[in-house]
mmCIF file of C-alpha atoms in Angstrom:
data_model
loop_
_atom_site.group_PDB
_atom_site.id
_atom_site.type_symbol
_atom_site.label_atom_id
_atom_site.label_comp_id
_atom_site.label_asym_id
_atom_site.label_seq_id
_atom_site.Cartn_x
_atom_site.Cartn_y
_atom_site.Cartn_z
ATOM 1 C CA UNK W 39 0.000 0.000 0.000
ATOM 2 C CA UNK W 40 1.402 3.397 -0.994
ATOM 3 C CA UNK W 41 0.791 6.338 1.292
ATOM 4 C CA UNK W 42 1.240 9.777 -0.236
ATOM 5 C CA UNK W 43 1.974 12.468 2.392
ATOM 6 C CA UNK W 44 0.215 15.746 1.805
ATOM 7 C CA UNK W 45 2.256 18.403 0.111
ATOM 8 C CA UNK W 46 4.667 16.058 -1.627
ATOM 9 C CA UNK W 47 6.224 17.749 -4.700
ATOM 10 C CA UNK W 48 5.079 16.582 -8.105
ATOM 11 C CA UNK W 49 7.267 13.762 -9.514
ATOM 12 C CA UNK W 50 9.865 14.491 -12.134
ATOM 13 C CA UNK W 51 9.321 13.527 -15.759
ATOM 14 C CA UNK W 52 9.458 9.774 -16.247
ATOM 15 C CA UNK W 53 8.712 9.111 -12.570
ATOM 16 C CA UNK W 54 5.411 7.347 -11.962
ATOM 17 C CA UNK W 55 3.845 7.201 -8.466
ATOM 18 C CA UNK W 56 2.482 3.730 -7.740
ATOM 19 C CA UNK W 57 -1.255 3.646 -7.082
ATOM 20 C CA UNK W 58 -2.760 3.066 -3.658
ATOM 21 C CA UNK W 59 -3.315 -0.424 -2.264
ATOM 22 C CA UNK W 60 -6.022 -3.001 -3.046
ATOM 23 C CA UNK W 61 -9.633 -1.945 -2.945
ATOM 24 C CA UNK W 62 -12.032 -3.492 -0.482
ATOM 25 C CA UNK W 63 -14.104 -5.135 -3.202
ATOM 26 C CA UNK W 64 -15.395 -5.116 -6.742
ATOM 27 C CA UNK W 65 -13.938 -6.454 -9.950
ATOM 28 C CA UNK W 66 -11.706 -4.319 -12.124
ATOM 29 C CA UNK W 67 -11.080 -4.429 -15.857
ATOM 30 C CA UNK W 68 -8.279 -6.883 -16.766
ATOM 31 C CA UNK W 69 -5.315 -5.757 -18.865
ATOM 32 C CA UNK W 70 -2.876 -7.819 -20.963
ATOM 33 C CA UNK W 71 -0.217 -7.314 -18.280
ATOM 34 C CA UNK W 72 -2.387 -9.029 -15.650
ATOM 35 C CA UNK W 73 -1.783 -12.425 -17.245
ATOM 36 C CA UNK W 74 1.988 -11.885 -17.138
ATOM 37 C CA UNK W 75 1.743 -10.704 -13.526
ATOM 38 C CA UNK W 76 -0.257 -13.788 -12.559
ATOM 39 C CA UNK W 77 2.345 -16.069 -14.141
ATOM 40 C CA UNK W 78 5.138 -14.170 -12.350
ATOM 41 C CA UNK W 79 3.431 -14.528 -8.968
ATOM 42 C CA UNK W 80 3.068 -18.290 -9.455
ATOM 43 C CA UNK W 81 6.549 -18.881 -10.803
ATOM 44 C CA UNK W 82 8.353 -16.786 -8.200
ATOM 45 C CA UNK W 83 6.397 -18.116 -5.208
ATOM 46 C CA UNK W 84 8.067 -20.668 -2.944
ATOM 47 C CA UNK W 85 4.794 -21.691 -1.305
ATOM 48 C CA UNK W 86 1.063 -21.746 -1.871
ATOM 49 C CA UNK W 87 -2.102 -22.752 -0.046
ATOM 50 C CA UNK W 88 -4.148 -25.650 -1.385
ATOM 51 C CA UNK W 89 -7.838 -25.799 -0.458
ATOM 52 C CA UNK W 90 -10.055 -28.814 -1.078
ATOM 53 C CA UNK W 91 -13.533 -28.335 0.331
ATOM 54 C CA UNK W 92 -13.059 -27.299 3.968
ATOM 55 C CA UNK W 93 -9.493 -28.653 4.156
ATOM 56 C CA UNK W 94 -6.424 -26.498 3.568
ATOM 57 C CA UNK W 95 -2.742 -27.389 3.296
ATOM 58 C CA UNK W 96 0.261 -25.083 2.922
ATOM 59 C CA UNK W 97 2.706 -26.493 0.367
ATOM 60 C CA UNK W 98 6.323 -25.347 0.580
ATOM 61 C CA UNK W 99 8.628 -25.805 -2.433
ATOM 62 C CA UNK W 100 6.111 -28.293 -3.812
ATOM 63 C CA UNK W 101 4.835 -26.739 -7.027
ATOM 64 C CA UNK W 102 5.996 -25.949 -10.542
ATOM 65 C CA UNK W 103 4.336 -24.230 -13.497
ATOM 66 C CA UNK W 104 4.177 -25.696 -17.012
ATOM 67 C CA UNK W 105 4.503 -23.474 -20.115
ATOM 68 C CA UNK W 106 0.713 -23.446 -20.577
ATOM 69 C CA UNK W 107 0.126 -22.268 -16.998
ATOM 70 C CA UNK W 108 -0.874 -25.643 -15.580
ATOM 71 C CA UNK W 109 0.242 -25.869 -11.942
ATOM 72 C CA UNK W 110 1.956 -29.113 -10.922
ATOM 73 C CA UNK W 111 1.715 -30.055 -7.246
ATOM 74 C CA UNK W 112 3.798 -32.637 -5.421
ATOM 75 C CA UNK W 113 1.490 -34.251 -2.851
ATOM 76 C CA UNK W 114 1.822 -37.690 -1.291
ATOM 77 C CA UNK W 115 -1.091 -39.776 -2.565
ATOM 78 C CA UNK W 116 -1.212 -41.621 0.773
ATOM 79 C CA UNK W 117 -1.723 -38.425 2.801
ATOM 80 C CA UNK W 118 -5.122 -36.929 3.665
ATOM 81 C CA UNK W 119 -4.506 -34.126 1.159
ATOM 82 C CA UNK W 120 -3.559 -36.679 -1.496
ATOM 83 C CA UNK W 121 -6.740 -38.621 -0.812
ATOM 84 C CA UNK W 122 -8.813 -35.466 -1.243
ATOM 85 C CA UNK W 123 -7.064 -34.766 -4.547
ATOM 86 C CA UNK W 124 -7.975 -38.271 -5.688
ATOM 87 C CA UNK W 125 -11.614 -37.580 -4.799
ATOM 88 C CA UNK W 126 -11.525 -34.194 -6.563
ATOM 89 C CA UNK W 127 -10.062 -35.517 -9.834
ATOM 90 C CA UNK W 128 -11.900 -34.301 -12.909
ATOM 91 C CA UNK W 129 -14.260 -31.982 -11.013
ATOM 92 C CA UNK W 130 -14.174 -28.470 -12.490
ATOM 93 C CA UNK W 131 -13.117 -25.810 -10.024
ATOM 94 C CA UNK W 132 -12.822 -28.286 -7.117
ATOM 95 C CA UNK W 133 -9.248 -27.235 -6.324
ATOM 96 C CA UNK W 134 -8.363 -23.797 -5.004
ATOM 97 C CA UNK W 135 -4.818 -22.419 -4.943
ATOM 98 C CA UNK W 136 -3.934 -19.190 -3.127
ATOM 99 C CA UNK W 137 -0.610 -17.402 -3.458
ATOM 100 C CA UNK W 138 0.438 -14.265 -1.584
ATOM 101 C CA UNK W 139 3.087 -12.239 -3.381
ATOM 102 C CA UNK W 140 5.416 -10.405 -0.986
ATOM 103 C CA UNK W 141 8.043 -7.773 -1.670
ATOM 104 C CA UNK W 142 11.363 -9.641 -1.298
ATOM 105 C CA UNK W 143 12.866 -6.970 0.976
ATOM 106 C CA UNK W 144 12.521 -6.087 4.655
ATOM 107 C CA UNK W 145 9.955 -3.279 4.550
ATOM 108 C CA UNK W 146 6.494 -2.710 5.996
ATOM 109 C CA UNK W 147 3.389 -3.414 3.912
ATOM 110 C CA UNK W 148 5.083 -6.209 1.975
ATOM 111 C CA UNK W 149 1.971 -7.723 0.372
ATOM 112 C CA UNK W 150 1.931 -6.732 -3.293
ATOM 113 C CA UNK W 151 -0.617 -9.121 -4.754
ATOM 114 C CA UNK W 152 -2.809 -12.102 -4.040
ATOM 115 C CA UNK W 153 -3.580 -14.719 -6.647
ATOM 116 C CA UNK W 154 -6.478 -17.169 -6.526
ATOM 117 C CA UNK W 155 -6.850 -20.081 -8.923
ATOM 118 C CA UNK W 156 -9.805 -22.455 -9.137
ATOM 119 C CA UNK W 157 -8.883 -25.496 -11.149
ATOM 120 C CA UNK W 158 -9.403 -29.120 -12.103
ATOM 121 C CA UNK W 159 -7.068 -31.795 -10.736
ATOM 122 C CA UNK W 160 -5.670 -34.661 -12.771
ATOM 123 C CA UNK W 161 -2.699 -36.960 -12.337
ATOM 124 C CA UNK W 162 0.364 -35.479 -14.017
ATOM 125 C CA UNK W 163 0.978 -36.942 -17.472
ATOM 126 C CA UNK W 164 4.730 -37.420 -18.151
ATOM 127 C CA UNK W 165 4.009 -36.743 -21.833
ATOM 128 C CA UNK W 166 3.703 -33.074 -20.842
ATOM 129 C CA UNK W 167 7.491 -33.012 -20.531
ATOM 130 C CA UNK W 168 7.722 -32.983 -24.333
ATOM 131 C CA UNK W 169 6.413 -29.392 -24.373
ATOM 132 C CA UNK W 170 8.605 -28.176 -21.495
ATOM 133 C CA UNK W 171 11.760 -26.090 -21.780
ATOM 134 C CA UNK W 172 14.869 -27.202 -19.822
ATOM 135 C CA UNK W 173 14.197 -24.767 -16.963
ATOM 136 C CA UNK W 174 10.693 -26.179 -16.456
ATOM 137 C CA UNK W 175 12.002 -29.742 -16.549
ATOM 138 C CA UNK W 176 14.533 -28.841 -13.860
ATOM 139 C CA UNK W 177 11.821 -27.267 -11.693
ATOM 140 C CA UNK W 178 9.816 -30.498 -11.970
ATOM 141 C CA UNK W 179 12.848 -32.584 -11.041
ATOM 142 C CA UNK W 180 13.343 -30.391 -7.956
ATOM 143 C CA UNK W 181 9.887 -31.294 -6.600
ATOM 144 C CA UNK W 182 9.609 -33.766 -3.708
ATOM 145 C CA UNK W 183 9.609 -37.423 -4.884
ATOM 146 C CA UNK W 184 5.891 -38.027 -4.340
ATOM 147 C CA UNK W 185 2.827 -38.141 -6.598
ATOM 148 C CA UNK W 186 2.485 -35.259 -9.060
ATOM 149 C CA UNK W 187 -0.865 -33.644 -9.760
ATOM 150 C CA UNK W 188 -1.677 -31.271 -12.636
ATOM 151 C CA UNK W 189 -4.099 -28.449 -11.797
ATOM 152 C CA UNK W 190 -5.604 -26.943 -14.953
ATOM 153 C CA UNK W 191 -6.918 -23.437 -14.135
ATOM 154 C CA UNK W 192 -10.622 -22.787 -14.674
ATOM 155 C CA UNK W 193 -10.585 -19.314 -13.100
ATOM 156 C CA UNK W 194 -7.703 -16.972 -12.263
ATOM 157 C CA UNK W 195 -8.246 -13.884 -10.078
ATOM 158 C CA UNK W 196 -5.448 -11.398 -9.409
ATOM 159 C CA UNK W 197 -5.717 -8.823 -6.622
ATOM 160 C CA UNK W 198 -2.966 -6.194 -6.921
ATOM 161 C CA UNK W 199 -3.121 -2.416 -6.619
ATOM 162 C CA UNK W 200 -6.690 -2.042 -7.818
ATOM 163 C CA UNK W 201 -9.919 -4.010 -7.709
ATOM 164 C CA UNK W 202 -9.438 -7.775 -8.148
ATOM 165 C CA UNK W 203 -9.498 -8.756 -11.807
ATOM 166 C CA UNK W 204 -10.496 -12.012 -13.452
ATOM 167 C CA UNK W 205 -7.618 -12.869 -15.790
ATOM 168 C CA UNK W 206 -8.565 -14.111 -19.264
ATOM 169 C CA UNK W 207 -7.673 -17.817 -19.389
ATOM 170 C CA UNK W 208 -6.444 -17.638 -22.973
ATOM 171 C CA UNK W 209 -4.117 -14.759 -22.107
ATOM 172 C CA UNK W 210 -2.984 -16.583 -18.962
ATOM 173 C CA UNK W 211 -2.080 -19.743 -20.883
ATOM 174 C CA UNK W 212 -0.236 -17.790 -23.582
ATOM 175 C CA UNK W 213 1.651 -15.504 -21.190
ATOM 176 C CA UNK W 214 5.235 -16.027 -20.111
ATOM 177 C CA UNK W 215 6.689 -14.785 -16.805
ATOM 178 C CA UNK W 216 8.633 -11.534 -16.864
ATOM 179 C CA UNK W 217 12.304 -12.584 -17.262
ATOM 180 C CA UNK W 218 13.511 -10.131 -14.608
ATOM 181 C CA UNK W 219 10.643 -10.388 -12.128
ATOM 182 C CA UNK W 220 11.110 -14.151 -11.754
ATOM 183 C CA UNK W 221 14.586 -13.560 -10.254
ATOM 184 C CA UNK W 222 13.609 -10.260 -8.652
ATOM 185 C CA UNK W 223 14.778 -11.160 -5.134
ATOM 186 C CA UNK W 224 18.302 -11.997 -6.319
ATOM 187 C CA UNK W 225 18.523 -8.838 -8.455
ATOM 188 C CA UNK W 226 17.353 -6.571 -5.619
ATOM 189 C CA UNK W 227 19.728 -8.218 -3.151
ATOM 190 C CA UNK W 228 22.621 -7.696 -5.559
ATOM 191 C CA UNK W 229 21.702 -4.039 -6.110
ATOM 192 C CA UNK W 230 21.449 -3.375 -2.388
ATOM 193 C CA UNK W 231 24.650 -5.220 -1.528
ATOM 194 C CA UNK W 232 26.919 -4.192 -4.387
ATOM 195 C CA UNK W 233 25.502 -1.003 -5.906
ATOM 196 C CA UNK W 234 24.386 1.146 -3.000
ATOM 197 C CA UNK W 235 25.862 4.208 -4.726
ATOM 198 C CA UNK W 236 23.594 3.677 -7.733
ATOM 199 C CA UNK W 237 20.554 3.276 -5.485
ATOM 200 C CA UNK W 238 21.441 6.446 -3.594
ATOM 201 C CA UNK W 239 21.593 8.387 -6.847
ATOM 202 C CA UNK W 240 18.298 6.879 -8.009
ATOM 203 C CA UNK W 241 16.825 7.837 -4.641
ATOM 204 C CA UNK W 242 17.367 11.516 -5.408
ATOM 205 C CA UNK W 243 14.872 11.140 -8.271
ATOM 206 C CA UNK W 244 12.077 10.280 -5.843
ATOM 207 C CA UNK W 245 13.245 12.187 -2.757
ATOM 208 C CA UNK W 246 15.525 15.104 -3.716
ATOM 209 C CA UNK W 247 15.641 16.335 -0.115
ATOM 210 C CA UNK W 248 17.041 12.991 1.072
ATOM 211 C CA UNK W 249 14.603 13.120 3.997
ATOM 212 C CA UNK W 250 13.525 9.493 3.698
ATOM 213 C CA UNK W 251 15.058 6.035 3.583
ATOM 214 C CA UNK W 252 14.856 4.915 -0.054
ATOM 215 C CA UNK W 253 14.642 1.173 -0.699
ATOM 216 C CA UNK W 254 14.147 -0.763 -3.969
ATOM 217 C CA UNK W 255 11.022 -2.886 -3.480
ATOM 218 C CA UNK W 256 10.122 -4.121 -6.967
ATOM 219 C CA UNK W 257 11.859 -4.838 -10.249
ATOM 220 C CA UNK W 258 10.734 -6.164 -13.601
ATOM 221 C CA UNK W 259 11.717 -5.931 -17.239
ATOM 222 C CA UNK W 260 10.141 -2.502 -17.650
ATOM 223 C CA UNK W 261 11.193 -0.624 -14.533
ATOM 224 C CA UNK W 262 12.151 -0.424 -10.873
ATOM 225 C CA UNK W 263 10.021 0.700 -7.910
ATOM 226 C CA UNK W 264 11.672 2.670 -5.111
ATOM 227 C CA UNK W 265 10.047 3.185 -1.738
ATOM 228 C CA UNK W 266 10.649 6.346 0.275
ATOM 229 C CA UNK W 267 10.004 5.424 3.914
ATOM 230 C CA UNK W 268 9.105 8.076 6.474
ATOM 231 C CA UNK W 269 7.896 7.795 10.082
ATOM 232 C CA UNK W 270 4.332 8.642 9.012
ATOM 233 C CA UNK W 271 4.132 6.351 5.995
ATOM 234 C CA UNK W 272 5.772 5.621 2.676
ATOM 235 C CA UNK W 273 5.556 6.421 -1.022
ATOM 236 C CA UNK W 274 6.232 3.953 -3.825
ATOM 237 C CA UNK W 275 7.492 5.456 -7.091
ATOM 238 C CA UNK W 276 8.095 3.578 -10.312
ATOM 239 C CA UNK W 277 10.994 4.556 -12.579
ATOM 240 C CA UNK W 278 10.316 3.091 -16.047
ATOM 241 C CA UNK W 279 13.227 1.898 -18.172
ATOM 242 C CA UNK W 280 13.780 3.404 -21.614
ATOM 243 C CA UNK W 281 13.220 -0.056 -23.114
ATOM 244 C CA UNK W 282 12.337 -3.485 -21.675
ATOM 245 C CA UNK W 283 15.215 -5.514 -20.250
ATOM 246 C CA UNK W 284 15.396 -9.094 -21.474
ATOM 247 C CA UNK W 285 18.206 -10.425 -19.281
ATOM 248 C CA UNK W 286 19.918 -9.604 -16.013
ATOM 249 C CA UNK W 287 22.993 -8.368 -17.863
ATOM 250 C CA UNK W 288 20.930 -5.526 -19.345
ATOM 251 C CA UNK W 289 19.904 -4.135 -15.953
ATOM 252 C CA UNK W 290 23.111 -2.141 -15.471
ATOM 253 C CA UNK W 291 22.619 -0.289 -18.757
ATOM 254 C CA UNK W 292 18.939 0.357 -17.959
ATOM 255 C CA UNK W 293 19.858 1.834 -14.566
ATOM 256 C CA UNK W 294 22.613 3.980 -16.083
ATOM 257 C CA UNK W 295 20.098 5.350 -18.577
ATOM 258 C CA UNK W 296 17.766 6.306 -15.718
ATOM 259 C CA UNK W 297 20.578 8.223 -14.029
ATOM 260 C CA UNK W 298 21.442 9.991 -17.258
#
């Protein structure tokens, strides 16, 4: 949630204040970027909550995402949760997955998005490996050595900085995760640890008076979000890159262009 203190100067050209936090209700209008954001949330998450009827289970490092957006879960077939998945097989919308997307840095108000998926469970078909890229195959091999279940989404709802939106399933299946956002935590840690001087200079773009602690809280292929923290709140400001970054090696040039 972004709090904008009264009397804050207007942002400089190219600086975009991030909108206020999620609304209490209602359904917003989906955009093409929502499908990419949903795929990023799923791919970057290390855990998710599985709900079957009135039973919930928190799965840690037990899911992977196929190129078409199908979610693969590693759940022991002999466990209670596995038994419920067996009972739910083939029933549309019988499986619910919830993912909370947190800013990967130590700041207040870390929740950036919540993703809800209602889907249909089936046993994972090894033939699906034929359509997987090497990175996806490796993510599947990293799953616990128990039964694999494929959850085909029937409904995808993303709750970010506006009203929750129902993501178009066709767009969701066709989307690919943002190449930078997937490794966002590692990129932000590297920036903070090794390039504090660059961050300090970027901070002057959002807080020229240097009256706040400026922290990078979000990063994707199209820009970086800096948070100016003050005792009475904080302000998130997005600095868009001149052009999308396709690999981590291009981040340095994109940041230099912002400073220029």
